[in-house]
PDB file of C-alpha atoms in Angstrom:
ATOM      1  CA  MET A   1     -93.349  14.602 -25.537  1.00 45.00           C
ATOM      2  CA  ASN A   2     -91.358  13.744 -22.386  1.00 46.00           C
ATOM      3  CA  ARG A   3     -89.168  15.715 -21.445  1.00 45.00           C
ATOM      4  CA  THR A   4     -86.212  15.639 -19.062  1.00 45.00           C
ATOM      5  CA  PRO A   5     -86.924  18.128 -15.862  1.00 47.00           C
ATOM      6  CA  ALA A   6     -84.452  20.688 -16.307  1.00 45.00           C
ATOM      7  CA  HIS A   7     -83.429  20.179 -12.515  1.00 47.00           C
ATOM      8  CA  LYS A   8     -82.454  16.599 -13.728  1.00 48.00           C
ATOM      9  CA  ARG A   9     -80.341  17.215 -16.641  1.00 48.00           C
ATOM     10  CA  PRO A  10     -76.630  16.428 -16.524  1.00 49.00           C
ATOM     11  CA  SER A  11     -74.370  19.329 -15.952  1.00 48.00           C
ATOM     12  CA  ILE A  12     -72.014  19.725 -18.452  1.00 45.00           C
ATOM     13  CA  HIS A  13     -69.671  20.562 -15.608  1.00 48.00           C
ATOM     14  CA  THR A  14     -70.355  17.566 -13.509  1.00 45.00           C
ATOM     15  CA  HIS A  15     -67.540  15.078 -15.069  1.00 47.00           C
ATOM     16  CA  VAL A  16     -64.759  17.969 -15.309  1.00 44.00           C
ATOM     17  CA  ALA A  17     -65.549  18.522 -11.117  1.00 45.00           C
ATOM     18  CA  ARG A  18     -65.206  14.943 -10.553  1.00 44.00           C
ATOM     19  CA  ARG A  19     -61.678  14.516 -12.802  1.00 46.00           C
ATOM     20  CA  ARG A  20     -60.281  17.197 -10.186  1.00 49.00           C
ATOM     21  CA  VAL A  21     -60.270  15.199  -7.484  1.00 49.00           C
ATOM     22  CA  PRO A  22     -58.284  12.048  -8.546  1.00 60.00           C
ATOM     23  CA  ALA A  23     -55.997  14.303 -10.796  1.00 57.00           C
ATOM     24  CA  ALA A  24     -55.170  16.207  -7.506  1.00 55.00           C
ATOM     25  CA  ALA A  25     -54.421  12.930  -5.802  1.00 54.00           C
ATOM     26  CA  VAL A  26     -52.222  11.543  -7.999  1.00 47.00           C
ATOM     27  CA  LEU A  27     -50.188  14.559  -8.149  1.00 50.00           C
ATOM     28  CA  ALA A  28     -49.793  14.726  -3.852  1.00 54.00           C
ATOM     29  CA  VAL A  29     -49.243  11.244  -4.295  1.00 49.00           C
ATOM     30  CA  ALA A  30     -46.445  11.948  -7.154  1.00 54.00           C
ATOM     31  CA  VAL A  31     -44.842  14.898  -4.795  1.00 48.00           C
ATOM     32  CA  VAL A  32     -44.533  12.252  -1.314  1.00 47.00           C
ATOM     33  CA  LEU A  33     -43.112   9.330  -3.853  1.00 50.00           C
ATOM     34  CA  ALA A  34     -40.438  11.910  -5.279  1.00 53.00           C
ATOM     35  CA  LEU A  35     -39.755  13.573  -1.908  1.00 50.00           C
ATOM     36  CA  ALA A  36     -39.755   9.866  -0.531  1.00 51.00           C
ATOM     37  CA  GLY A  37     -37.368   9.059  -3.327  1.00 53.00           C
ATOM     38  CA  PHE A  38     -34.650  11.826  -2.917  1.00 47.00           C
ATOM     39  CA  ALA A  39     -34.328  10.533   0.585  1.00 44.00           C
ATOM     40  CA  ALA A  40     -33.887   6.971   0.392  1.00 45.00           C
ATOM     41  CA  ALA A  41     -31.253   8.238  -2.245  1.00 46.00           C
ATOM     42  CA  ARG A  42     -29.455  10.748  -0.061  1.00 46.00           C
ATOM     43  CA  TYR A  43     -29.826   7.781   2.628  1.00 40.00           C
ATOM     44  CA  VAL A  44     -27.758   5.488   0.399  1.00 41.00           C
ATOM     45  CA  MET A  45     -25.757   7.736  -0.645  1.00 47.00           C
ATOM     46  CA  GLN A  46     -24.413   8.468   3.247  1.00 44.00           C
ATOM     47  CA  GLN A  47     -24.127   4.914   3.942  1.00 44.00           C
ATOM     48  CA  GLN A  48     -21.607   4.456   0.833  1.00 47.00           C
ATOM     49  CA  GLN A  49     -19.676   7.163   2.390  1.00 48.00           C
ATOM     50  CA  ASP A  50     -19.610   6.341   5.644  1.00 47.00           C
ATOM     51  CA  GLY A  51     -18.583   2.670   4.593  1.00 48.00           C
ATOM     52  CA  LEU A  52     -15.919   4.132   2.099  1.00 46.00           C
ATOM     53  CA  ALA A  53     -14.741   6.050   5.435  1.00 42.00           C
ATOM     54  CA  THR A  54     -14.404   3.094   7.431  1.00 47.00           C
ATOM     55  CA  ALA A  55     -12.209   1.226   4.697  1.00 52.00           C
ATOM     56  CA  THR A  56     -10.072   3.878   3.756  1.00 60.00           C
ATOM     57  CA  ASP A  57      -8.950   3.565   7.761  1.00 87.00           C
ATOM     58  CA  PHE A  58      -7.742   0.083   7.586  1.00 94.00           C
ATOM     59  CA  TYR A  59      -3.539   0.060   6.813  1.00 96.00           C
ATOM     60  CA  PHE A  60      -1.972  -3.333   6.768  1.00 97.00           C
ATOM     61  CA  THR A  61       1.658  -2.856   4.876  1.00 97.00           C
ATOM     62  CA  SER A  62       5.038  -4.466   4.941  1.00 96.00           C
ATOM     63  CA  ASP A  63       8.383  -2.901   4.246  1.00 93.00           C
ATOM     64  CA  TYR A  64       8.798  -6.133   2.056  1.00 96.00           C
ATOM     65  CA  LEU A  65       5.403  -8.131   1.348  1.00 97.00           C
ATOM     66  CA  LYS A  66       2.933  -6.407  -1.096  1.00 97.00           C
ATOM     67  CA  GLU A  67      -0.252  -7.451  -2.354  1.00 96.00           C
ATOM     68  CA  SER A  68      -0.108 -10.286  -4.449  1.00 91.00           C
ATOM     69  CA  GLY A  69      -1.146  -8.311  -7.686  1.00 92.00           C
ATOM     70  CA  GLU A  70       2.607  -6.376  -7.210  1.00 95.00           C
ATOM     71  CA  ASN A  71       4.538  -9.729  -7.667  1.00 95.00           C
ATOM     72  CA  ALA A  72       7.197  -8.428  -5.069  1.00 97.00           C
ATOM     73  CA  THR A  73      10.639 -10.255  -5.482  1.00 97.00           C
ATOM     74  CA  TYR A  74      13.930  -9.532  -3.186  1.00 97.00           C
ATOM     75  CA  TYR A  75      17.240 -10.903  -3.193  1.00 97.00           C
ATOM     76  CA  ILE A  76      18.455 -12.356  -0.363  1.00 95.00           C
ATOM     77  CA  ASP A  77      22.315 -12.695   0.433  1.00 93.00           C
ATOM     78  CA  PRO A  78      22.791 -16.437   0.416  1.00 93.00           C
ATOM     79  CA  SER A  79      24.851 -16.624   3.461  1.00 91.00           C
ATOM     80  CA  THR A  80      21.853 -15.360   5.207  1.00 90.00           C
ATOM     81  CA  ASP A  81      20.649 -17.387   8.014  1.00 93.00           C
ATOM     82  CA  ASP A  82      17.727 -15.877   8.586  1.00 94.00           C
ATOM     83  CA  PHE A  83      16.049 -12.075   8.386  1.00 92.00           C
ATOM     84  CA  THR A  84      13.275 -10.036   9.470  1.00 94.00           C
ATOM     85  CA  VAL A  85      10.031  -8.693   7.552  1.00 96.00           C
ATOM     86  CA  GLU A  86       8.301  -5.824   9.330  1.00 96.00           C
ATOM     87  CA  LEU A  87       4.561  -5.637   9.250  1.00 97.00           C
ATOM     88  CA  ARG A  88       2.755  -2.105   9.901  1.00 97.00           C
ATOM     89  CA  ASN A  89      -0.203  -0.497  10.541  1.00 97.00           C
ATOM     90  CA  PHE A  90       0.261   2.545   8.760  1.00 96.00           C
ATOM     91  CA  ALA A  91       0.695   3.865   5.056  1.00 93.00           C
ATOM     92  CA  ASP A  92       2.676   6.987   5.859  1.00 91.00           C
ATOM     93  CA  ASP A  93       2.976   9.586   8.913  1.00 88.00           C
ATOM     94  CA  LEU A  94      -0.244  10.832   7.533  1.00 91.00           C
ATOM     95  CA  ARG A  95      -2.608   7.689   7.518  1.00 93.00           C
ATOM     96  CA  THR A  96      -2.658   4.954  10.755  1.00 94.00           C
ATOM     97  CA  THR A  97      -5.194   2.746  11.292  1.00 95.00           C
ATOM     98  CA  SER A  98      -7.269   3.804  13.753  1.00 92.00           C
ATOM     99  CA  GLY A  99      -8.216  -0.091  15.514  1.00 93.00           C
ATOM    100  CA  GLY A 100      -5.799  -2.943  16.201  1.00 95.00           C
ATOM    101  CA  ILE A 101      -5.476  -5.308  13.441  1.00 97.00           C
ATOM    102  CA  SER A 102      -4.760  -8.841  13.912  1.00 97.00           C
ATOM    103  CA  TYR A 103      -2.494 -11.274  11.826  1.00 97.00           C
ATOM    104  CA  SER A 104      -0.945 -14.277  10.868  1.00 97.00           C
ATOM    105  CA  VAL A 105       2.368 -14.923   9.215  1.00 97.00           C
ATOM    106  CA  ASN A 106       2.861 -18.052   7.169  1.00 97.00           C
ATOM    107  CA  ALA A 107       6.028 -19.040   4.869  1.00 97.00           C
ATOM    108  CA  THR A 108       6.919 -21.682   2.007  1.00 97.00           C
ATOM    109  CA  ASN A 109      10.297 -23.430   2.328  1.00 97.00           C
ATOM    110  CA  ALA A 110      10.996 -21.443   5.490  1.00 97.00           C
ATOM    111  CA  SER A 111       9.913 -21.461   9.210  1.00 96.00           C
ATOM    112  CA  VAL A 112       8.366 -17.948  10.612  1.00 96.00           C
ATOM    113  CA  ALA A 113       9.118 -17.347  14.574  1.00 91.00           C
ATOM    114  CA  SER A 114       6.020 -15.243  16.233  1.00 81.00           C
ATOM    115  CA  GLY A 115       3.774 -15.994  13.493  1.00 85.00           C
ATOM    116  CA  SER A 116       0.599 -14.278  14.442  1.00 92.00           C
ATOM    117  CA  GLY A 117       0.059 -11.539  17.171  1.00 95.00           C
ATOM    118  CA  MET A 118      -1.640  -8.053  16.643  1.00 96.00           C
ATOM    119  CA  LEU A 119      -0.648  -4.291  15.603  1.00 96.00           C
ATOM    120  CA  LYS A 120      -2.006  -2.070  18.149  1.00 93.00           C
ATOM    121  CA  GLY A 121      -4.146   0.906  16.282  1.00 90.00           C
ATOM    122  CA  THR A 122      -4.437   4.429  17.030  1.00 86.00           C
ATOM    123  CA  GLU A 123      -0.895   5.428  16.764  1.00 92.00           C
ATOM    124  CA  ARG A 124       2.162   3.809  14.512  1.00 94.00           C
ATOM    125  CA  SER A 125       2.607   0.415  15.309  1.00 95.00           C
ATOM    126  CA  THR A 126       4.728  -2.111  13.943  1.00 96.00           C
ATOM    127  CA  ALA A 127       5.638  -5.994  14.309  1.00 96.00           C
ATOM    128  CA  LYS A 128       8.829  -7.744  13.230  1.00 95.00           C
ATOM    129  CA  VAL A 129       8.563 -11.531  12.146  1.00 96.00           C
ATOM    130  CA  THR A 130      11.954 -13.187  11.871  1.00 96.00           C
ATOM    131  CA  VAL A 131      11.820 -16.084   8.794  1.00 97.00           C
ATOM    132  CA  THR A 132      14.898 -18.349   8.522  1.00 97.00           C
ATOM    133  CA  PRO A 133      15.383 -20.103   5.386  1.00 97.00           C
ATOM    134  CA  ASN A 134      15.421 -23.931   4.899  1.00 96.00           C
ATOM    135  CA  SER A 135      18.408 -25.433   3.983  1.00 92.00           C
ATOM    136  CA  GLU A 136      19.571 -26.182   0.370  1.00 91.00           C
ATOM    137  CA  VAL A 137      16.443 -23.783  -0.652  1.00 95.00           C
ATOM    138  CA  GLN A 138      17.177 -21.649  -3.706  1.00 95.00           C
ATOM    139  CA  GLU A 139      14.087 -19.392  -2.948  1.00 97.00           C
ATOM    140  CA  PHE A 140      11.417 -19.313  -0.353  1.00 97.00           C
ATOM    141  CA  ALA A 141       8.122 -17.298  -0.231  1.00 98.00           C
ATOM    142  CA  VAL A 142       6.344 -14.958   2.887  1.00 98.00           C
ATOM    143  CA  THR A 143       2.609 -14.520   3.421  1.00 98.00           C
ATOM    144  CA  ALA A 144       1.168 -12.198   6.081  1.00 98.00           C
ATOM    145  CA  THR A 145      -2.346 -12.358   6.280  1.00 97.00           C
ATOM    146  CA  SER A 146      -4.857  -9.901   8.518  1.00 97.00           C
ATOM    147  CA  THR A 147      -7.923 -11.810  10.243  1.00 92.00           C
ATOM    148  CA  SER A 148      -9.306  -8.353  11.254  1.00 92.00           C
ATOM    149  CA  PRO A 149     -11.279  -6.150  11.412  1.00 94.00           C
ATOM    150  CA  TYR A 150     -10.640  -6.827   7.265  1.00 94.00           C
ATOM    151  CA  ALA A 151      -9.052  -9.575   5.792  1.00 94.00           C
ATOM    152  CA  GLN A 152      -5.856  -8.486   3.521  1.00 96.00           C
ATOM    153  CA  THR A 153      -3.078 -10.555   2.134  1.00 97.00           C
ATOM    154  CA  LEU A 154       0.539  -9.438   1.300  1.00 98.00           C
ATOM    155  CA  THR A 155       3.312 -12.041   0.017  1.00 98.00           C
ATOM    156  CA  ALA A 156       6.565 -11.479  -1.312  1.00 98.00           C
ATOM    157  CA  THR A 157       9.222 -14.015  -2.944  1.00 98.00           C
ATOM    158  CA  PHE A 158      12.998 -14.366  -1.436  1.00 97.00           C
ATOM    159  CA  ILE A 159      15.643 -15.538  -3.674  1.00 97.00           C
ATOM    160  CA  LEU A 160      19.078 -16.723  -2.156  1.00 96.00           C
ATOM    161  CA  ALA A 161      21.062 -14.579  -4.743  1.00 96.00           C
ATOM    162  CA  LYS A 162      23.358 -11.730  -6.096  1.00 96.00           C
ATOM    163  CA  GLY A 163      21.306 -10.823  -8.304  1.00 97.00           C
ATOM    164  CA  ASN A 164      21.299  -6.949  -8.771  1.00 97.00           C
ATOM    165  CA  HIS A 165      24.620  -4.881  -9.568  1.00 98.00           C
ATOM    166  CA  TYR A 166      26.471  -1.937  -8.588  1.00 98.00           C
ATOM    167  CA  THR A 167      29.308   0.537  -9.855  1.00 98.00           C
ATOM    168  CA  VAL A 168      31.305   2.791  -8.352  1.00 98.00           C
ATOM    169  CA  GLU A 169      32.819   5.953 -10.153  1.00 98.00           C
ATOM    170  CA  ASP A 170      35.560   7.596  -8.648  1.00 97.00           C
ATOM    171  CA  ALA A 171      39.260   8.475  -8.482  1.00 96.00           C
ATOM    172  CA  SER A 172      41.664   9.485  -6.193  1.00 95.00           C
ATOM    173  CA  GLY A 173      41.614  13.303  -5.426  1.00 97.00           C
ATOM    174  CA  ASN A 174      37.827  13.698  -5.654  1.00 97.00           C
ATOM    175  CA  THR A 175      35.770  14.374  -2.680  1.00 97.00           C
ATOM    176  CA  ALA A 176      33.052  12.324  -3.907  1.00 97.00           C
ATOM    177  CA  ALA A 177      31.849   9.376  -5.448  1.00 98.00           C
ATOM    178  CA  VAL A 178      29.065   8.235  -7.213  1.00 98.00           C
ATOM    179  CA  LEU A 179      27.621   4.955  -6.840  1.00 98.00           C
ATOM    180  CA  THR A 180      25.000   3.657  -9.453  1.00 98.00           C
ATOM    181  CA  MET A 181      22.658   0.452  -8.059  1.00 98.00           C
ATOM    182  CA  THR A 182      21.092  -1.441 -10.444  1.00 98.00           C
ATOM    183  CA  CYS A 183      18.259  -3.506  -8.778  1.00 97.00           C
ATOM    184  CA  ALA A 184      16.576  -6.368 -10.777  1.00 96.00           C
ATOM    185  CA  ASP A 185      14.589  -6.797  -7.959  1.00 96.00           C
ATOM    186  CA  SER A 186      11.588  -5.635  -6.788  1.00 96.00           C
ATOM    187  CA  GLY A 187      13.770  -2.807  -4.411  1.00 92.00           C
ATOM    188  CA  GLY A 188      13.885  -3.730  -0.928  1.00 91.00           C
ATOM    189  CA  SER A 189      15.907  -2.017   1.371  1.00 93.00           C
ATOM    190  CA  ILE A 190      19.834  -1.888   0.743  1.00 96.00           C
ATOM    191  CA  THR A 191      22.508  -1.980   3.674  1.00 96.00           C
ATOM    192  CA  LEU A 192      25.719   0.680   2.531  1.00 97.00           C
ATOM    193  CA  ASN A 193      28.904  -0.762   4.652  1.00 96.00           C
ATOM    194  CA  LEU A 194      30.983   1.900   4.097  1.00 96.00           C
ATOM    195  CA  PRO A 195      34.531   3.359   5.172  1.00 96.00           C
ATOM    196  CA  SER A 196      34.740   5.583   7.893  1.00 94.00           C
ATOM    197  CA  GLU A 197      35.956   8.725   6.224  1.00 95.00           C
ATOM    198  CA  VAL A 198      32.987   7.716   3.701  1.00 96.00           C
ATOM    199  CA  ILE A 199      29.292   9.217   4.090  1.00 96.00           C
ATOM    200  CA  PRO A 200      25.928   9.100   2.150  1.00 96.00           C
ATOM    201  CA  ASP A 201      24.650  12.313   0.728  1.00 94.00           C
ATOM    202  CA  ALA A 202      21.933  13.306   3.937  1.00 89.00           C
ATOM    203  CA  THR A 203      20.090  15.354   1.792  1.00 93.00           C
ATOM    204  CA  ASP A 204      18.879  12.337  -0.558  1.00 94.00           C
ATOM    205  CA  GLY A 205      15.589  11.321   0.864  1.00 93.00           C
ATOM    206  CA  ARG A 206      16.091   7.788   0.287  1.00 95.00           C
ATOM    207  CA  VAL A 207      19.039   7.461   2.779  1.00 95.00           C
ATOM    208  CA  SER A 208      18.489   6.901   6.228  1.00 91.00           C
ATOM    209  CA  GLU A 209      21.873   6.616   8.001  1.00 87.00           C
ATOM    210  CA  ASN A 210      23.404   3.709   5.947  1.00 92.00           C
ATOM    211  CA  THR A 211      20.416   2.325   4.572  1.00 95.00           C
ATOM    212  CA  PHE A 212      19.439   3.233   0.986  1.00 96.00           C
ATOM    213  CA  THR A 213      15.745   2.532  -0.057  1.00 94.00           C
ATOM    214  CA  PRO A 214      14.667   2.185  -3.641  1.00 95.00           C
ATOM    215  CA  VAL A 215      11.188   2.630  -4.730  1.00 91.00           C
ATOM    216  CA  GLY A 216      11.440  -0.719  -7.219  1.00 93.00           C
ATOM    217  CA  SER A 217      13.038  -2.316  -9.364  1.00 95.00           C
ATOM    218  CA  GLY A 218      15.390   0.400 -12.004  1.00 96.00           C
ATOM    219  CA  VAL A 219      18.772   1.808 -11.698  1.00 97.00           C
ATOM    220  CA  TYR A 220      19.620   4.712  -8.863  1.00 98.00           C
ATOM    221  CA  SER A 221      22.480   6.791  -8.152  1.00 97.00           C
ATOM    222  CA  LEU A 222      23.743   8.031  -4.789  1.00 97.00           C
ATOM    223  CA  VAL A 223      26.510  10.720  -3.974  1.00 98.00           C
ATOM    224  CA  LEU A 224      29.297   9.053  -1.404  1.00 97.00           C
ATOM    225  CA  LEU A 225      30.810  11.990   0.262  1.00 97.00           C
ATOM    226  CA  LYS A 226      34.674  11.399   1.107  1.00 97.00           C
ATOM    227  CA  ALA A 227      36.479  12.967   4.166  1.00 96.00           C
ATOM    228  CA  ASP A 228      39.662  11.580   2.924  1.00 95.00           C
ATOM    229  CA  ALA A 229      40.254  12.618  -0.722  1.00 96.00           C
ATOM    230  CA  SER A 230      42.627  10.079  -1.061  1.00 95.00           C
ATOM    231  CA  LEU A 231      40.503   7.096  -1.108  1.00 95.00           C
ATOM    232  CA  ASP A 232      39.200   5.538  -4.502  1.00 96.00           C
ATOM    233  CA  LEU A 233      36.194   3.696  -4.360  1.00 97.00           C
ATOM    234  CA  ALA A 234      36.370   2.939  -8.349  1.00 97.00           C
ATOM    235  CA  GLY A 235      34.706  -0.655  -8.566  1.00 96.00           C
ATOM    236  CA  SER A 236      31.671  -2.616  -9.406  1.00 97.00           C
ATOM    237  CA  GLY A 237      30.427  -5.760  -8.133  1.00 96.00           C
ATOM    238  CA  ASN A 238      27.243  -7.712  -7.640  1.00 97.00           C
ATOM    239  CA  PHE A 239      25.236  -8.054  -4.312  1.00 97.00           C
ATOM    240  CA  ALA A 240      21.750  -9.038  -3.055  1.00 97.00           C
ATOM    241  CA  ASP A 241      20.762  -6.503   0.149  1.00 95.00           C
ATOM    242  CA  THR A 242      23.947  -5.405   1.038  1.00 96.00           C
ATOM    243  CA  ILE A 243      26.839  -3.259  -0.485  1.00 97.00           C
ATOM    244  CA  ASP A 244      30.564  -3.792   1.353  1.00 96.00           C
ATOM    245  CA  LEU A 245      32.840  -0.859  -0.313  1.00 96.00           C
ATOM    246  CA  ASN A 246      34.963  -1.663   2.888  1.00 91.00           C
ATOM    247  CA  LYS A 247      36.050  -4.508   0.581  1.00 69.00           C
ATOM    248  CA  SER A 248      37.938  -4.165  -2.209  1.00 54.00           C
ATOM    249  CA  PRO A 249      35.667  -4.091  -5.112  1.00 50.00           C
ATOM    250  CA  ALA A 250      35.463  -6.746  -7.990  1.00 48.00           C
ATOM    251  CA  THR A 251      36.579  -4.711 -11.332  1.00 47.00           C
TER     252      THR A 251
END
């Protein structure tokens, strides 16, 4: 009977030993891939964060013009020959664009003076653009577009009409009157022409000198302080962007 010599017999440990080598290699490759994936994910996240930081450093705003989705609309006194729109490179006292912003301004049914330029960066910067409505038009639109470093569009529609309403509650002998303003438009700044003996409440943060700035459409109240208590400011009327209490209010 032929028998296989002992030294040529297959060892029961041979295949096990051979399997350990590829298993270790696979484990090593898996570890390398995992570390590479983690590093890549961290890189992508960092890039996204850097991109976000860059984008949020850009502020292109205006006193009247808003982003298209906000549908900004304002009433302008029908007797107005022209007015100014202010462009800004900041959102508030704490947020200012670090780089310069190139812009252009166009209008429909109106003409624009100084319709292009640049807002300087680093510090708060503004530009005033003069808009003149065409004759015999009832409404017109103004659009400002930043061309660099990012493209953003701001726009608003202006209606030549006295579409807002005010009421003054007062009586002779009162030391203060209450002015209530109903803004049907988007709430642009309201100029207050007041008698010399009357001043708006200086503690109201919406007041700067004799200008009241609402944040949008709605009803607003403002206290008017009277140095001469004999004055009676009671009355009501319609207005666009100016309330003149030097004239006898309509009742």
